[in-house]
Amino acid sequence: MDVVFYIPGVILLVTAVLNLPAMRGAWRDPLMAASISVLLIGALVCMLSAPPTIGVVNDLTGIANFSAPLVYSGMSALSACYLVLMIAWRGGEPGRVARASRLVVCVYGLVIVGIVTLFALADVPVERTRDLDTYYARTPYMREMILLYLVAHTAATAALAGMCLAWLRKVRDLTRTGLTLIFVGVLFDLSYQIAKYLAIGARWGGLDWDFLSTSLSPPLVAVAGVAVAAGFALPRVGPSTADNFRAWRRYRLLRPLWLELRDLRTPVADTHWWDLPVVRLVQQEITILDGVLVCSPYLDNEVRRAVALDHAEIVAEAAMLAAARVHVSVGPDAELPSEVGRLLSVAQPHLMVQLARALSSSPVVAEVRQRAARQRTARQKARRAHDDHDHDRDQERNRDRDQERNRDRVHDRDRDHVHDHDYDHDRDRT
């Protein structure tokens, strides 16, 4: 049962963290900051409301039921945030918006002060982590604290519902979707409050309807918190989230094309795990276009025409690119085609995706790539054979030169020996 509190808290916290990158440079935007704040405060309240967390907080403070004013104050602060955010969201004359926001903050600030004061006056020695509302429903001061929280929460919920209904017919698109989510959350919240009121009223009448407070109300308020927070966040973070989702999808679809060309140029910038999909996509497309530029001199239009006779044009372009990529790997000595082709598909986003798909899945493209690889291997073997022949010829020439040099040295040595012998003979005669 405790997961009813933790799961919404984790959802709200993860949503807030995922949207923090969108806050770069936008912290001064009150609506954006307020939307993220609602998510963070909602996550904190959900986790603080869980019975295990309540027990830990009580133990850490050494005060029985200390979590009660903490959770009720957090819920009241969250109600105030909802109203302030809705007022700012609707807009209007700045002075009027500011006055309305200050009024809400002041009223709910007093509610929080009242909650803390009444708890300090109440005598609640028995720790209750799950049924505090009903267990202390008739305890002096604690009764008033519970009612103060519920009435303030009901007032905020009713005001929020009224503003949603009044504005719902005037907006479209994501704003309308967000308002719809808020209204759905308000309905769940009202159901939660009704369950609380009935359980407490039953205690006053001597009945035991505690299950309404302990079993039924937690999932209702959890769904309400997630729906309302999502409704507020959607119009602010929805567009950027949608952009990143589309970028992530395109990034995946272009991956075969990127893998084909990524080794041809130095990466534009290092990619980090925290980079948003839109950033990754930009870097990926730059790498692809740079790779196409490197392959451009080796795009053989004859390859494209031969494939296009029996297959789609996009498959023909993919085959031409695959063959060019193989020839680029040969190096500067690669043979240039007699007629250079053009990749028209890279100029159109949807055709670029089809090009990537053809590169990875078309058997025709695979066959052309293998044929180009065989041609490359044959040329490399021929070049090595030619180089080996030239090397052998150079070695033979060097051997002939060394032999001739040795013959000259022998001839010079013999001539010097004859000259010395003649000189000695003449000297003896003399």
Tab-separated table of C-alpha atoms in Angstrom:
chain	number	residue	atom	x	y	z
A	1	MET	CA	0.000	0.000	0.000
A	2	ASP	CA	2.931	2.327	0.669
A	3	VAL	CA	3.827	2.325	-3.042
A	4	VAL	CA	0.687	4.425	-3.588
A	5	PHE	CA	2.673	7.300	-2.079
A	6	TYR	CA	6.113	6.563	-3.462
A	7	ILE	CA	5.224	5.843	-7.088
A	8	PRO	CA	3.575	9.254	-7.721
A	9	GLY	CA	6.434	10.919	-5.869
A	10	VAL	CA	9.023	9.200	-8.059
A	11	ILE	CA	7.027	10.017	-11.217
A	12	LEU	CA	6.853	13.698	-10.303
A	13	LEU	CA	10.522	13.806	-9.311
A	14	VAL	CA	11.711	12.081	-12.495
A	15	THR	CA	9.515	14.373	-14.605
A	16	ALA	CA	11.022	17.415	-12.910
A	17	VAL	CA	14.590	16.163	-13.341
A	18	LEU	CA	14.059	15.273	-17.010
A	19	ASN	CA	12.792	18.773	-17.681
A	20	LEU	CA	15.570	20.570	-15.821
A	21	PRO	CA	17.726	20.793	-19.010
A	22	ALA	CA	14.894	22.779	-20.611
A	23	MET	CA	15.303	25.308	-17.798
A	24	ARG	CA	18.712	26.443	-19.070
A	25	GLY	CA	18.413	30.161	-19.551
A	26	ALA	CA	14.735	30.075	-18.531
A	27	TRP	CA	14.956	30.355	-14.740
A	28	ARG	CA	13.707	33.933	-14.951
A	29	ASP	CA	10.524	32.752	-16.629
A	30	PRO	CA	8.069	32.620	-13.688
A	31	LEU	CA	5.780	30.111	-15.368
A	32	MET	CA	8.592	27.708	-16.185
A	33	ALA	CA	10.092	28.016	-12.706
A	34	ALA	CA	6.677	27.601	-11.079
A	35	SER	CA	5.910	24.510	-13.169
A	36	ILE	CA	9.128	22.801	-12.085
A	37	SER	CA	8.517	23.923	-8.480
A	38	VAL	CA	5.058	22.322	-8.468
A	39	LEU	CA	6.589	19.042	-9.641
A	40	LEU	CA	9.314	19.123	-6.977
A	41	ILE	CA	6.998	20.148	-4.112
A	42	GLY	CA	4.432	17.544	-5.185
A	43	ALA	CA	7.108	14.833	-5.189
A	44	LEU	CA	8.286	15.877	-1.718
A	45	VAL	CA	4.750	15.889	-0.276
A	46	CYS	CA	3.968	12.457	-1.724
A	47	MET	CA	7.073	10.929	-0.183
A	48	LEU	CA	6.591	12.646	3.174
A	49	SER	CA	3.016	11.301	3.310
A	50	ALA	CA	4.118	7.654	3.111
A	51	PRO	CA	3.759	5.865	6.501
A	52	PRO	CA	7.399	4.620	6.520
A	53	THR	CA	8.639	8.172	5.928
A	54	ILE	CA	6.275	9.471	8.619
A	55	GLY	CA	7.778	7.021	11.108
A	56	VAL	CA	11.342	8.010	10.191
A	57	VAL	CA	10.618	11.750	10.519
A	58	ASN	CA	8.949	11.219	13.893
A	59	ASP	CA	11.925	9.205	15.131
A	60	LEU	CA	14.449	11.767	13.894
A	61	THR	CA	12.668	14.664	15.594
A	62	GLY	CA	11.720	12.745	18.721
A	63	ILE	CA	8.202	14.223	18.559
A	64	ALA	CA	5.245	11.894	18.189
A	65	ASN	CA	3.216	12.711	15.053
A	66	PHE	CA	5.577	15.544	14.027
A	67	SER	CA	4.941	14.537	10.409
A	68	ALA	CA	1.282	15.587	10.689
A	69	PRO	CA	1.856	19.376	10.616
A	70	LEU	CA	4.752	18.842	8.187
A	71	VAL	CA	2.586	16.992	5.657
A	72	TYR	CA	-0.433	19.254	6.141
A	73	SER	CA	1.737	22.348	5.718
A	74	GLY	CA	3.260	20.865	2.573
A	75	MET	CA	-0.187	20.111	1.154
A	76	SER	CA	-1.319	23.663	1.947
A	77	ALA	CA	1.792	25.100	0.299
A	78	LEU	CA	1.138	22.923	-2.747
A	79	SER	CA	-2.460	24.173	-2.914
A	80	ALA	CA	-1.172	27.747	-2.830
A	81	CYS	CA	1.335	26.941	-5.609
A	82	TYR	CA	-1.454	25.553	-7.771
A	83	LEU	CA	-3.531	28.715	-7.368
A	84	VAL	CA	-0.600	31.079	-7.910
A	85	LEU	CA	0.476	29.146	-11.000
A	86	MET	CA	-3.046	29.167	-12.408
A	87	ILE	CA	-3.333	32.936	-11.809
A	88	ALA	CA	0.005	33.555	-13.542
A	89	TRP	CA	-0.898	31.110	-16.309
A	90	ARG	CA	-4.112	32.928	-17.135
A	91	GLY	CA	-2.262	36.238	-17.220
A	92	GLY	CA	-3.904	39.642	-17.273
A	93	GLU	CA	-2.987	43.062	-15.961
A	94	PRO	CA	0.365	42.623	-14.110
A	95	GLY	CA	-0.715	44.574	-11.030
A	96	ARG	CA	-3.890	42.528	-10.682
A	97	VAL	CA	-2.005	39.250	-11.120
A	98	ALA	CA	0.546	40.291	-8.500
A	99	ARG	CA	-2.151	41.295	-5.979
A	100	ALA	CA	-4.057	38.038	-6.452
A	101	SER	CA	-0.865	35.994	-6.046
A	102	ARG	CA	0.106	37.875	-2.868
A	103	LEU	CA	-3.379	37.313	-1.449
A	104	VAL	CA	-3.142	33.567	-2.014
A	105	VAL	CA	0.325	33.411	-0.455
A	106	CYS	CA	-0.806	35.401	2.589
A	107	VAL	CA	-3.944	33.330	3.160
A	108	TYR	CA	-2.176	29.998	2.903
A	109	GLY	CA	0.743	31.310	4.896
A	110	LEU	CA	-1.720	31.989	7.726
A	111	VAL	CA	-3.183	28.498	7.248
A	112	ILE	CA	0.274	26.966	7.691
A	113	VAL	CA	0.871	29.077	10.821
A	114	GLY	CA	-2.502	27.920	12.158
A	115	ILE	CA	-1.675	24.268	11.488
A	116	VAL	CA	1.636	24.498	13.359
A	117	THR	CA	0.069	26.428	16.272
A	118	LEU	CA	-2.835	24.020	16.723
A	119	PHE	CA	-0.499	21.026	16.644
A	120	ALA	CA	1.653	22.618	19.331
A	121	LEU	CA	-1.439	23.028	21.535
A	122	ALA	CA	-2.784	19.503	20.966
A	123	ASP	CA	-1.998	16.516	23.147
A	124	VAL	CA	-1.194	13.664	20.746
A	125	PRO	CA	1.216	11.263	22.491
A	126	VAL	CA	0.297	8.148	20.480
A	127	GLU	CA	2.043	7.915	17.120
A	128	ARG	CA	-0.345	7.189	14.237
A	129	THR	CA	1.247	6.741	10.825
A	130	ARG	CA	-1.870	5.709	8.885
A	131	ASP	CA	-5.051	6.778	10.650
A	132	LEU	CA	-4.133	10.024	12.415
A	133	ASP	CA	-7.117	11.918	10.915
A	134	THR	CA	-9.697	9.552	12.364
A	135	TYR	CA	-7.846	8.535	15.532
A	136	TYR	CA	-7.591	12.171	16.707
A	137	ALA	CA	-10.825	13.353	15.079
A	138	ARG	CA	-12.307	14.294	18.474
A	139	THR	CA	-9.087	15.484	20.186
A	140	PRO	CA	-9.112	19.210	21.097
A	141	TYR	CA	-6.934	21.400	18.867
A	142	MET	CA	-5.951	18.384	16.727
A	143	ARG	CA	-9.538	18.260	15.479
A	144	GLU	CA	-9.360	21.942	14.546
A	145	MET	CA	-5.974	21.445	12.849
A	146	ILE	CA	-7.330	18.635	10.656
A	147	LEU	CA	-10.417	20.658	9.744
A	148	LEU	CA	-8.342	23.772	8.983
A	149	TYR	CA	-6.198	21.798	6.559
A	150	LEU	CA	-9.192	20.125	4.881
A	151	VAL	CA	-11.233	23.342	4.535
A	152	ALA	CA	-8.243	25.240	3.092
A	153	HIS	CA	-7.537	22.384	0.719
A	154	THR	CA	-11.186	22.219	-0.361
A	155	ALA	CA	-11.258	25.967	-0.992
A	156	ALA	CA	-8.165	25.747	-3.203
A	157	THR	CA	-9.601	22.774	-5.081
A	158	ALA	CA	-12.925	24.533	-5.692
A	159	ALA	CA	-11.176	27.713	-6.889
A	160	LEU	CA	-8.932	25.678	-9.175
A	161	ALA	CA	-11.930	23.823	-10.631
A	162	GLY	CA	-13.769	27.093	-11.278
A	163	MET	CA	-10.805	28.670	-13.075
A	164	CYS	CA	-10.314	25.526	-15.182
A	165	LEU	CA	-13.944	25.442	-16.319
A	166	ALA	CA	-13.978	29.176	-17.080
A	167	TRP	CA	-10.825	28.972	-19.166
A	168	LEU	CA	-11.245	25.554	-20.762
A	169	ARG	CA	-13.462	26.808	-23.600
A	170	LYS	CA	-11.105	29.617	-24.569
A	171	VAL	CA	-7.921	27.658	-25.275
A	172	ARG	CA	-6.720	24.946	-27.650
A	173	ASP	CA	-3.930	22.440	-28.163
A	174	LEU	CA	-1.557	21.687	-25.266
A	175	THR	CA	-3.067	24.334	-23.009
A	176	ARG	CA	-6.486	22.747	-23.331
A	177	THR	CA	-5.000	19.299	-22.709
A	178	GLY	CA	-3.234	20.622	-19.636
A	179	LEU	CA	-6.435	22.157	-18.267
A	180	THR	CA	-8.266	18.894	-18.886
A	181	LEU	CA	-5.639	17.004	-16.878
A	182	ILE	CA	-5.913	19.553	-14.075
A	183	PHE	CA	-9.700	19.199	-13.995
A	184	VAL	CA	-9.430	15.407	-13.898
A	185	GLY	CA	-6.999	15.731	-11.016
A	186	VAL	CA	-9.397	18.122	-9.247
A	187	LEU	CA	-12.186	15.525	-9.485
A	188	PHE	CA	-9.955	12.892	-7.879
A	189	ASP	CA	-8.936	15.421	-5.231
A	190	LEU	CA	-12.568	16.196	-4.426
A	191	SER	CA	-13.217	12.468	-4.088
A	192	TYR	CA	-10.298	12.247	-1.661
A	193	GLN	CA	-11.689	15.110	0.419
A	194	ILE	CA	-15.186	13.625	0.497
A	195	ALA	CA	-13.731	10.346	1.779
A	196	LYS	CA	-11.850	12.236	4.492
A	197	TYR	CA	-14.914	14.250	5.543
A	198	LEU	CA	-17.073	11.117	5.707
A	199	ALA	CA	-14.516	9.192	7.768
A	200	ILE	CA	-14.085	12.049	10.251
A	201	GLY	CA	-17.842	12.684	10.433
A	202	ALA	CA	-18.413	9.008	11.110
A	203	ARG	CA	-16.004	9.178	14.049
A	204	TRP	CA	-17.929	12.144	15.422
A	205	GLY	CA	-21.111	10.091	15.155
A	206	GLY	CA	-19.571	7.067	16.882
A	207	LEU	CA	-19.137	5.026	13.669
A	208	ASP	CA	-16.005	3.403	12.238
A	209	TRP	CA	-15.540	4.298	8.584
A	210	ASP	CA	-11.770	4.551	8.881
A	211	PHE	CA	-11.232	2.545	5.683
A	212	LEU	CA	-12.348	5.624	3.719
A	213	SER	CA	-9.395	7.548	5.122
A	214	THR	CA	-6.793	4.790	5.325
A	215	SER	CA	-7.530	2.680	2.227
A	216	LEU	CA	-9.583	4.728	-0.251
A	217	SER	CA	-8.230	8.266	0.041
A	218	PRO	CA	-4.450	7.607	-0.503
A	219	PRO	CA	-4.752	6.347	-4.114
A	220	LEU	CA	-7.278	9.094	-4.902
A	221	VAL	CA	-4.984	11.900	-3.745
A	222	ALA	CA	-1.972	10.251	-5.418
A	223	VAL	CA	-3.704	10.207	-8.806
A	224	ALA	CA	-4.931	13.754	-8.209
A	225	GLY	CA	-1.434	15.046	-7.472
A	226	VAL	CA	0.096	13.469	-10.569
A	227	ALA	CA	-2.724	14.632	-12.871
A	228	VAL	CA	-2.726	18.237	-11.618
A	229	ALA	CA	1.074	18.547	-11.682
A	230	ALA	CA	1.193	17.043	-15.184
A	231	GLY	CA	-1.547	19.428	-16.323
A	232	PHE	CA	0.428	22.436	-15.153
A	233	ALA	CA	3.721	21.183	-16.573
A	234	LEU	CA	2.442	20.024	-19.972
A	235	PRO	CA	2.009	23.401	-21.740
A	236	ARG	CA	5.409	24.597	-20.515
A	237	VAL	CA	7.547	21.507	-20.976
A	238	GLY	CA	5.351	19.664	-23.464
A	239	PRO	CA	6.660	21.334	-26.653
A	240	SER	CA	10.317	20.773	-25.752
A	241	THR	CA	9.552	17.205	-24.682
A	242	ALA	CA	7.783	16.558	-27.988
A	243	ASP	CA	10.728	18.074	-29.898
A	244	ASN	CA	13.178	15.859	-28.043
A	245	PHE	CA	11.047	12.782	-28.638
A	246	ARG	CA	10.910	13.484	-32.380
A	247	ALA	CA	14.648	14.175	-32.402
A	248	TRP	CA	15.335	10.917	-30.551
A	249	ARG	CA	13.220	8.973	-33.057
A	250	ARG	CA	14.955	10.588	-36.050
A	251	TYR	CA	18.343	10.047	-34.395
A	252	ARG	CA	17.636	6.309	-34.214
A	253	LEU	CA	16.380	6.149	-37.800
A	254	LEU	CA	19.481	7.930	-39.150
A	255	ARG	CA	21.905	5.755	-37.211
A	256	PRO	CA	22.725	3.380	-40.133
A	257	LEU	CA	23.682	6.357	-42.315
A	258	TRP	CA	25.736	7.845	-39.489
A	259	LEU	CA	27.547	4.541	-38.905
A	260	GLU	CA	28.388	4.398	-42.617
A	261	LEU	CA	30.030	7.827	-42.644
A	262	ARG	CA	31.156	8.666	-39.099
A	263	ASP	CA	34.816	7.643	-39.590
A	264	LEU	CA	35.372	10.045	-42.477
A	265	ARG	CA	35.539	13.227	-40.415
A	266	THR	CA	36.631	14.206	-36.923
A	267	PRO	CA	33.550	14.511	-34.662
A	268	VAL	CA	32.153	18.032	-34.456
A	269	ALA	CA	32.014	17.861	-30.654
A	270	ASP	CA	32.117	15.299	-27.906
A	271	THR	CA	28.751	13.704	-27.144
A	272	HIS	CA	27.851	13.261	-23.485
A	273	TRP	CA	25.225	11.008	-21.958
A	274	TRP	CA	23.363	14.038	-20.638
A	275	ASP	CA	23.041	15.722	-24.041
A	276	LEU	CA	19.455	16.179	-25.157
A	277	PRO	CA	18.275	14.302	-28.259
A	278	VAL	CA	17.986	17.561	-30.213
A	279	VAL	CA	21.698	18.232	-29.586
A	280	ARG	CA	22.653	14.681	-30.505
A	281	LEU	CA	20.625	14.901	-33.714
A	282	VAL	CA	22.337	18.125	-34.819
A	283	GLN	CA	25.775	16.585	-34.282
A	284	GLN	CA	24.715	13.407	-36.071
A	285	GLU	CA	23.406	15.255	-39.134
A	286	ILE	CA	26.560	17.398	-39.345
A	287	THR	CA	28.654	14.221	-39.317
A	288	ILE	CA	26.480	12.706	-42.052
A	289	LEU	CA	26.707	15.770	-44.304
A	290	ASP	CA	30.470	15.990	-43.803
A	291	GLY	CA	30.789	12.322	-44.722
A	292	VAL	CA	28.702	12.814	-47.866
A	293	LEU	CA	30.987	15.707	-48.793
A	294	VAL	CA	34.036	13.442	-48.511
A	295	CYS	CA	32.352	10.776	-50.650
A	296	SER	CA	31.129	13.229	-53.300
A	297	PRO	CA	34.093	12.861	-55.723
A	298	TYR	CA	33.601	9.061	-55.737
A	299	LEU	CA	29.828	8.983	-56.343
A	300	ASP	CA	29.549	6.947	-59.549
A	301	ASN	CA	26.484	7.866	-61.557
A	302	GLU	CA	26.833	4.635	-63.531
A	303	VAL	CA	26.177	2.670	-60.342
A	304	ARG	CA	23.056	4.714	-59.635
A	305	ARG	CA	21.700	4.294	-63.173
A	306	ALA	CA	22.329	0.537	-63.183
A	307	VAL	CA	20.444	0.023	-59.905
A	308	ALA	CA	17.664	2.481	-60.782
A	309	LEU	CA	16.660	0.350	-63.764
A	310	ASP	CA	15.003	-2.224	-61.479
A	311	HIS	CA	14.724	-0.514	-58.084
A	312	ALA	CA	13.571	2.691	-56.423
A	313	GLU	CA	15.640	5.823	-56.792
A	314	ILE	CA	16.412	5.939	-53.081
A	315	VAL	CA	17.882	2.432	-53.272
A	316	ALA	CA	19.962	3.510	-56.257
A	317	GLU	CA	21.334	6.487	-54.312
A	318	ALA	CA	22.089	4.279	-51.319
A	319	ALA	CA	23.996	1.855	-53.564
A	320	MET	CA	25.963	4.720	-55.111
A	321	LEU	CA	26.867	6.039	-51.655
A	322	ALA	CA	27.854	2.590	-50.370
A	323	ALA	CA	30.177	2.064	-53.332
A	324	ALA	CA	31.679	5.534	-52.904
A	325	ARG	CA	32.286	4.864	-49.215
A	326	VAL	CA	34.255	1.736	-50.118
A	327	HIS	CA	36.356	3.639	-52.675
A	328	VAL	CA	37.094	6.414	-50.144
A	329	SER	CA	38.698	3.850	-47.862
A	330	VAL	CA	41.309	3.129	-50.567
A	331	GLY	CA	42.800	6.562	-50.012
A	332	PRO	CA	43.930	9.285	-52.416
A	333	ASP	CA	44.905	6.670	-55.026
A	334	ALA	CA	41.265	5.557	-55.452
A	335	GLU	CA	40.003	5.615	-59.009
A	336	LEU	CA	37.574	8.469	-59.729
A	337	PRO	CA	34.373	7.700	-61.673
A	338	SER	CA	33.970	8.898	-65.239
A	339	GLU	CA	30.670	10.583	-64.329
A	340	VAL	CA	30.169	11.909	-60.799
A	341	GLY	CA	26.646	11.541	-59.386
A	342	ARG	CA	24.698	13.569	-56.802
A	343	LEU	CA	22.911	12.528	-53.614
A	344	LEU	CA	19.642	14.429	-53.807
A	345	SER	CA	18.089	12.595	-50.849
A	346	VAL	CA	20.294	14.244	-48.211
A	347	ALA	CA	18.641	17.581	-48.910
A	348	GLN	CA	15.235	16.355	-47.702
A	349	PRO	CA	14.718	15.074	-44.127
A	350	HIS	CA	12.274	12.269	-44.950
A	351	LEU	CA	14.407	11.029	-47.865
A	352	MET	CA	17.493	11.015	-45.641
A	353	VAL	CA	15.695	8.586	-43.332
A	354	GLN	CA	14.785	6.391	-46.311
A	355	LEU	CA	18.412	6.517	-47.454
A	356	ALA	CA	19.543	5.288	-44.034
A	357	ARG	CA	16.974	2.493	-44.125
A	358	ALA	CA	18.082	1.401	-47.587
A	359	LEU	CA	21.727	1.358	-46.532
A	360	SER	CA	20.994	-1.011	-43.671
A	361	SER	CA	18.325	-3.271	-45.137
A	362	SER	CA	18.497	-3.379	-48.948
A	363	PRO	CA	20.115	-6.544	-50.347
A	364	VAL	CA	20.863	-4.634	-53.551
A	365	VAL	CA	22.928	-2.096	-51.616
A	366	ALA	CA	24.724	-4.899	-49.799
A	367	GLU	CA	25.556	-6.554	-53.133
A	368	VAL	CA	26.910	-3.297	-54.593
A	369	ARG	CA	28.984	-2.738	-51.450
A	370	GLN	CA	30.459	-6.242	-51.677
A	371	ARG	CA	31.234	-5.805	-55.358
A	372	ALA	CA	32.977	-2.506	-54.682
A	373	ALA	CA	34.913	-4.159	-51.852
A	374	ARG	CA	36.036	-6.940	-54.213
A	375	GLN	CA	37.137	-4.361	-56.767
A	376	ARG	CA	39.015	-2.513	-54.058
A	377	THR	CA	40.730	-5.719	-52.971
A	378	ALA	CA	41.647	-6.553	-56.564
A	379	ARG	CA	43.119	-3.088	-57.107
A	380	GLN	CA	45.073	-3.329	-53.870
A	381	LYS	CA	46.473	-6.700	-54.899
A	382	ALA	CA	47.381	-5.353	-58.330
A	383	ARG	CA	49.017	-2.329	-56.743
A	384	ARG	CA	50.963	-4.526	-54.346
A	385	ALA	CA	52.043	-6.763	-57.216
A	386	HIS	CA	53.133	-3.736	-59.200
A	387	ASP	CA	54.948	-2.353	-56.192
A	388	ASP	CA	56.620	-5.727	-55.598
A	389	HIS	CA	57.688	-5.844	-59.263
A	390	ASP	CA	59.118	-2.347	-59.046
A	391	HIS	CA	60.834	-3.301	-55.813
A	392	ASP	CA	62.351	-6.402	-57.392
A	393	ARG	CA	63.467	-4.395	-60.413
A	394	ASP	CA	65.057	-1.794	-58.179
A	395	GLN	CA	66.815	-4.497	-56.214
A	396	GLU	CA	68.131	-6.077	-59.430
A	397	ARG	CA	69.299	-2.672	-60.638
A	398	ASN	CA	71.038	-2.100	-57.330
A	399	ARG	CA	72.687	-5.508	-57.535
A	400	ASP	CA	73.953	-4.757	-61.059
A	401	ARG	CA	75.241	-1.415	-59.858
A	402	ASP	CA	77.015	-3.042	-56.918
A	403	GLN	CA	78.559	-5.682	-59.187
A	404	GLU	CA	79.811	-3.052	-61.592
A	405	ARG	CA	81.214	-1.046	-58.680
A	406	ASN	CA	83.001	-4.161	-57.409
A	407	ARG	CA	84.465	-4.847	-60.871
A	408	ASP	CA	85.762	-1.297	-61.025
A	409	ARG	CA	87.357	-1.659	-57.597
A	410	VAL	CA	89.063	-4.948	-58.686
A	411	HIS	CA	90.279	-3.362	-61.905
A	412	ASP	CA	91.686	-0.378	-60.029
A	413	ARG	CA	93.395	-2.666	-57.534
A	414	ASP	CA	94.986	-4.751	-60.343
A	415	ARG	CA	96.134	-1.637	-62.139
A	416	ASP	CA	97.760	-0.281	-58.995
A	417	HIS	CA	99.463	-3.599	-58.415
A	418	VAL	CA	100.909	-3.608	-61.971
A	419	HIS	CA	102.082	-0.052	-61.535
A	420	ASP	CA	103.827	-0.859	-58.275
A	421	HIS	CA	105.505	-3.898	-59.828
A	422	ASP	CA	106.805	-1.871	-62.782
A	423	TYR	CA	108.098	0.772	-60.403
A	424	ASP	CA	109.990	-1.775	-58.303
A	425	HIS	CA	111.449	-3.386	-61.449
A	426	ASP	CA	112.732	-0.049	-62.766
A	427	ARG	CA	114.277	0.771	-59.398
A	428	ASP	CA	116.097	-2.566	-59.307
A	429	ARG	CA	117.546	-1.993	-62.746
A	430	THR	CA	118.774	1.391	-61.746
